[in-house]
């Protein structure tokens, strides 16, 4: 297990999470829009940039909450709630972005967002599980 200070741990988490997220979501968006991966790269990168800021803030607050409540391990339920709360914020951002970029209706953009959301619920859960097994979480020093 790799030990990092809390700020370094969050930076490594965000950068590695978003790197893979851009790749995966570009492919998924291209498939849903019947377009090229390169055309979906802008949307994926824009959402990633927004996610980097949100991810840092959200995980900082989430880990503070864990420490305050003396939670030493993330249970299945905590991981599930963590993923759902995080991803729900993107519905309000992604739908208008999809409508603008892909020139689709609200309903089409919403369906695209649900597809991306379902992917990210699974991706976030699996990525965080692997990350937590690789990088220990410091309990003190916040």
PDB file of C-alpha atoms in Angstrom:
ATOM      1  CA  UNK A   1       0.000   0.000   0.000  1.00  0.00           C
ATOM      2  CA  UNK A   2       1.253   3.471  -0.895  1.00  0.00           C
ATOM      3  CA  UNK A   3       1.070   6.167   1.793  1.00  0.00           C
ATOM      4  CA  UNK A   4       0.513   9.784   0.752  1.00  0.00           C
ATOM      5  CA  UNK A   5      -0.286  12.945   2.667  1.00  0.00           C
ATOM      6  CA  UNK A   6      -3.969  13.907   2.375  1.00  0.00           C
ATOM      7  CA  UNK A   7      -3.496  16.707  -0.182  1.00  0.00           C
ATOM      8  CA  UNK A   8      -1.163  14.593  -2.333  1.00  0.00           C
ATOM      9  CA  UNK A   9      -3.598  11.685  -2.121  1.00  0.00           C
ATOM     10  CA  UNK A  10      -6.479  13.826  -3.349  1.00  0.00           C
ATOM     11  CA  UNK A  11      -4.406  15.254  -6.213  1.00  0.00           C
ATOM     12  CA  UNK A  12      -3.342  11.772  -7.353  1.00  0.00           C
ATOM     13  CA  UNK A  13      -6.954  10.609  -7.097  1.00  0.00           C
ATOM     14  CA  UNK A  14      -8.357  13.488  -9.146  1.00  0.00           C
ATOM     15  CA  UNK A  15      -5.717  13.424 -11.886  1.00  0.00           C
ATOM     16  CA  UNK A  16      -5.804   9.652 -12.379  1.00  0.00           C
ATOM     17  CA  UNK A  17      -9.611   9.480 -12.165  1.00  0.00           C
ATOM     18  CA  UNK A  18     -10.102  12.242 -14.744  1.00  0.00           C
ATOM     19  CA  UNK A  19      -7.438  10.932 -17.117  1.00  0.00           C
ATOM     20  CA  UNK A  20      -9.266   7.632 -17.517  1.00  0.00           C
ATOM     21  CA  UNK A  21     -12.668   9.350 -17.391  1.00  0.00           C
ATOM     22  CA  UNK A  22     -11.853  11.508 -20.441  1.00  0.00           C
ATOM     23  CA  UNK A  23     -10.813   8.454 -22.438  1.00  0.00           C
ATOM     24  CA  UNK A  24     -13.818   6.333 -21.465  1.00  0.00           C
ATOM     25  CA  UNK A  25     -16.430   9.092 -21.705  1.00  0.00           C
ATOM     26  CA  UNK A  26     -15.178  10.272 -25.118  1.00  0.00           C
ATOM     27  CA  UNK A  27     -15.789   6.780 -26.469  1.00  0.00           C
ATOM     28  CA  UNK A  28     -19.195   6.484 -24.776  1.00  0.00           C
ATOM     29  CA  UNK A  29     -20.354   9.930 -25.943  1.00  0.00           C
ATOM     30  CA  UNK A  30     -19.181   9.223 -29.485  1.00  0.00           C
ATOM     31  CA  UNK A  31     -21.203   6.020 -29.485  1.00  0.00           C
ATOM     32  CA  UNK A  32     -24.338   7.701 -28.139  1.00  0.00           C
ATOM     33  CA  UNK A  33     -24.087  10.616 -30.587  1.00  0.00           C
ATOM     34  CA  UNK A  34     -23.111   8.453 -33.569  1.00  0.00           C
ATOM     35  CA  UNK A  35     -20.085  10.698 -33.969  1.00  0.00           C
ATOM     36  CA  UNK A  36     -16.342  10.498 -33.838  1.00  0.00           C
ATOM     37  CA  UNK A  37     -14.420  10.119 -30.587  1.00  0.00           C
ATOM     38  CA  UNK A  38     -12.451  13.260 -31.454  1.00  0.00           C
ATOM     39  CA  UNK A  39     -15.711  15.261 -31.639  1.00  0.00           C
ATOM     40  CA  UNK A  40     -16.685  14.123 -28.137  1.00  0.00           C
ATOM     41  CA  UNK A  41     -13.275  14.876 -26.680  1.00  0.00           C
ATOM     42  CA  UNK A  42     -14.174  18.553 -26.077  1.00  0.00           C
ATOM     43  CA  UNK A  43     -17.263  17.683 -24.042  1.00  0.00           C
ATOM     44  CA  UNK A  44     -15.396  15.007 -22.092  1.00  0.00           C
ATOM     45  CA  UNK A  45     -12.517  17.407 -21.367  1.00  0.00           C
ATOM     46  CA  UNK A  46     -14.896  20.231 -20.358  1.00  0.00           C
ATOM     47  CA  UNK A  47     -16.751  17.962 -17.960  1.00  0.00           C
ATOM     48  CA  UNK A  48     -13.422  16.704 -16.662  1.00  0.00           C
ATOM     49  CA  UNK A  49     -12.217  20.219 -15.893  1.00  0.00           C
ATOM     50  CA  UNK A  50     -15.423  20.924 -14.001  1.00  0.00           C
ATOM     51  CA  UNK A  51     -15.115  17.546 -12.284  1.00  0.00           C
ATOM     52  CA  UNK A  52     -11.553  18.230 -11.132  1.00  0.00           C
ATOM     53  CA  UNK A  53     -12.686  21.208  -9.084  1.00  0.00           C
ATOM     54  CA  UNK A  54     -15.824  19.446  -7.838  1.00  0.00           C
ATOM     55  CA  UNK A  55     -13.915  16.230  -7.122  1.00  0.00           C
ATOM     56  CA  UNK A  56     -11.314  17.977  -4.968  1.00  0.00           C
ATOM     57  CA  UNK A  57     -13.895  19.903  -2.966  1.00  0.00           C
ATOM     58  CA  UNK A  58     -16.293  16.978  -2.608  1.00  0.00           C
ATOM     59  CA  UNK A  59     -13.694  14.407  -1.545  1.00  0.00           C
ATOM     60  CA  UNK A  60     -12.071  16.830   0.891  1.00  0.00           C
ATOM     61  CA  UNK A  61     -15.425  17.385   2.583  1.00  0.00           C
ATOM     62  CA  UNK A  62     -16.321  13.688   2.406  1.00  0.00           C
ATOM     63  CA  UNK A  63     -13.055  12.639   4.073  1.00  0.00           C
ATOM     64  CA  UNK A  64     -13.497  15.327   6.743  1.00  0.00           C
ATOM     65  CA  UNK A  65     -16.958  13.890   7.411  1.00  0.00           C
ATOM     66  CA  UNK A  66     -15.475  10.367   7.606  1.00  0.00           C
ATOM     67  CA  UNK A  67     -12.838  11.500  10.095  1.00  0.00           C
ATOM     68  CA  UNK A  68     -15.356  13.452  12.189  1.00  0.00           C
ATOM     69  CA  UNK A  69     -17.557  10.355  12.380  1.00  0.00           C
ATOM     70  CA  UNK A  70     -14.580   8.049  13.029  1.00  0.00           C
ATOM     71  CA  UNK A  71     -15.243   6.023   9.864  1.00  0.00           C
ATOM     72  CA  UNK A  72     -12.101   3.998   9.225  1.00  0.00           C
ATOM     73  CA  UNK A  73     -13.328   1.847   6.301  1.00  0.00           C
ATOM     74  CA  UNK A  74     -15.763   2.630   3.519  1.00  0.00           C
ATOM     75  CA  UNK A  75     -18.597   0.135   3.492  1.00  0.00           C
ATOM     76  CA  UNK A  76     -20.577  -0.731   0.382  1.00  0.00           C
ATOM     77  CA  UNK A  77     -23.339   1.689   1.426  1.00  0.00           C
ATOM     78  CA  UNK A  78     -20.899   4.553   2.054  1.00  0.00           C
ATOM     79  CA  UNK A  79     -19.263   3.960  -1.337  1.00  0.00           C
ATOM     80  CA  UNK A  80     -22.667   3.847  -3.025  1.00  0.00           C
ATOM     81  CA  UNK A  81     -23.847   7.081  -1.375  1.00  0.00           C
ATOM     82  CA  UNK A  82     -20.491   8.725  -2.170  1.00  0.00           C
ATOM     83  CA  UNK A  83     -20.900   7.877  -5.868  1.00  0.00           C
ATOM     84  CA  UNK A  84     -24.565   8.884  -6.127  1.00  0.00           C
ATOM     85  CA  UNK A  85     -24.104  12.289  -4.490  1.00  0.00           C
ATOM     86  CA  UNK A  86     -21.034  13.060  -6.564  1.00  0.00           C
ATOM     87  CA  UNK A  87     -22.578  12.088  -9.904  1.00  0.00           C
ATOM     88  CA  UNK A  88     -25.940  13.759  -9.288  1.00  0.00           C
ATOM     89  CA  UNK A  89     -24.267  17.176  -9.507  1.00  0.00           C
ATOM     90  CA  UNK A  90     -23.341  16.534 -13.123  1.00  0.00           C
ATOM     91  CA  UNK A  91     -26.899  16.223 -14.375  1.00  0.00           C
ATOM     92  CA  UNK A  92     -27.377  19.980 -14.025  1.00  0.00           C
ATOM     93  CA  UNK A  93     -24.132  20.684 -15.879  1.00  0.00           C
ATOM     94  CA  UNK A  94     -24.044  17.958 -18.514  1.00  0.00           C
ATOM     95  CA  UNK A  95     -27.547  18.216 -19.966  1.00  0.00           C
ATOM     96  CA  UNK A  96     -27.214  21.840 -21.170  1.00  0.00           C
ATOM     97  CA  UNK A  97     -23.674  21.128 -22.398  1.00  0.00           C
ATOM     98  CA  UNK A  98     -24.872  18.101 -24.386  1.00  0.00           C
ATOM     99  CA  UNK A  99     -27.791  20.101 -25.807  1.00  0.00           C
ATOM    100  CA  UNK A 100     -25.435  22.827 -26.993  1.00  0.00           C
ATOM    101  CA  UNK A 101     -22.556  20.689 -28.282  1.00  0.00           C
ATOM    102  CA  UNK A 102     -24.518  17.908 -29.937  1.00  0.00           C
ATOM    103  CA  UNK A 103     -27.498  20.118 -30.927  1.00  0.00           C
ATOM    104  CA  UNK A 104     -29.990  17.702 -29.439  1.00  0.00           C
ATOM    105  CA  UNK A 105     -33.240  18.132 -27.539  1.00  0.00           C
ATOM    106  CA  UNK A 106     -33.488  18.243 -23.772  1.00  0.00           C
ATOM    107  CA  UNK A 107     -34.805  14.676 -23.773  1.00  0.00           C
ATOM    108  CA  UNK A 108     -31.974  13.387 -25.975  1.00  0.00           C
ATOM    109  CA  UNK A 109     -29.396  15.199 -23.826  1.00  0.00           C
ATOM    110  CA  UNK A 110     -31.003  13.841 -20.662  1.00  0.00           C
ATOM    111  CA  UNK A 111     -30.894  10.283 -22.035  1.00  0.00           C
ATOM    112  CA  UNK A 112     -27.220  10.781 -22.951  1.00  0.00           C
ATOM    113  CA  UNK A 113     -26.542  12.049 -19.431  1.00  0.00           C
ATOM    114  CA  UNK A 114     -28.304   9.048 -17.892  1.00  0.00           C
ATOM    115  CA  UNK A 115     -26.096   6.756 -20.005  1.00  0.00           C
ATOM    116  CA  UNK A 116     -22.967   8.601 -18.903  1.00  0.00           C
ATOM    117  CA  UNK A 117     -24.234   8.726 -15.308  1.00  0.00           C
ATOM    118  CA  UNK A 118     -24.776   4.969 -15.197  1.00  0.00           C
ATOM    119  CA  UNK A 119     -21.262   4.440 -16.502  1.00  0.00           C
ATOM    120  CA  UNK A 120     -19.806   6.852 -13.928  1.00  0.00           C
ATOM    121  CA  UNK A 121     -21.690   5.303 -11.009  1.00  0.00           C
ATOM    122  CA  UNK A 122     -19.975   2.010 -11.774  1.00  0.00           C
ATOM    123  CA  UNK A 123     -16.652   3.610 -12.745  1.00  0.00           C
ATOM    124  CA  UNK A 124     -16.500   5.784  -9.602  1.00  0.00           C
ATOM    125  CA  UNK A 125     -17.259   2.842  -7.336  1.00  0.00           C
ATOM    126  CA  UNK A 126     -14.658   0.555  -8.951  1.00  0.00           C
ATOM    127  CA  UNK A 127     -12.001   3.250  -9.338  1.00  0.00           C
ATOM    128  CA  UNK A 128     -12.342   4.392  -5.710  1.00  0.00           C
ATOM    129  CA  UNK A 129     -12.241   0.810  -4.441  1.00  0.00           C
ATOM    130  CA  UNK A 130      -9.007   0.149  -6.355  1.00  0.00           C
ATOM    131  CA  UNK A 131      -7.592   3.534  -5.332  1.00  0.00           C
ATOM    132  CA  UNK A 132      -8.334   2.929  -1.627  1.00  0.00           C
ATOM    133  CA  UNK A 133      -6.642  -0.478  -1.790  1.00  0.00           C
ATOM    134  CA  UNK A 134      -3.582   1.095  -3.438  1.00  0.00           C
ATOM    135  CA  UNK A 135      -3.298   4.363  -1.477  1.00  0.00           C
ATOM    136  CA  UNK A 136      -3.949   4.354   2.255  1.00  0.00           C
ATOM    137  CA  UNK A 137      -6.178   7.048   3.719  1.00  0.00           C
ATOM    138  CA  UNK A 138      -4.558   9.173   6.411  1.00  0.00           C
ATOM    139  CA  UNK A 139      -6.846   9.421   9.438  1.00  0.00           C
ATOM    140  CA  UNK A 140      -5.140  12.420  11.016  1.00  0.00           C
ATOM    141  CA  UNK A 141      -3.730  15.662   9.725  1.00  0.00           C
ATOM    142  CA  UNK A 142      -6.859  17.309   8.373  1.00  0.00           C
TER     143      UNK A 142
END
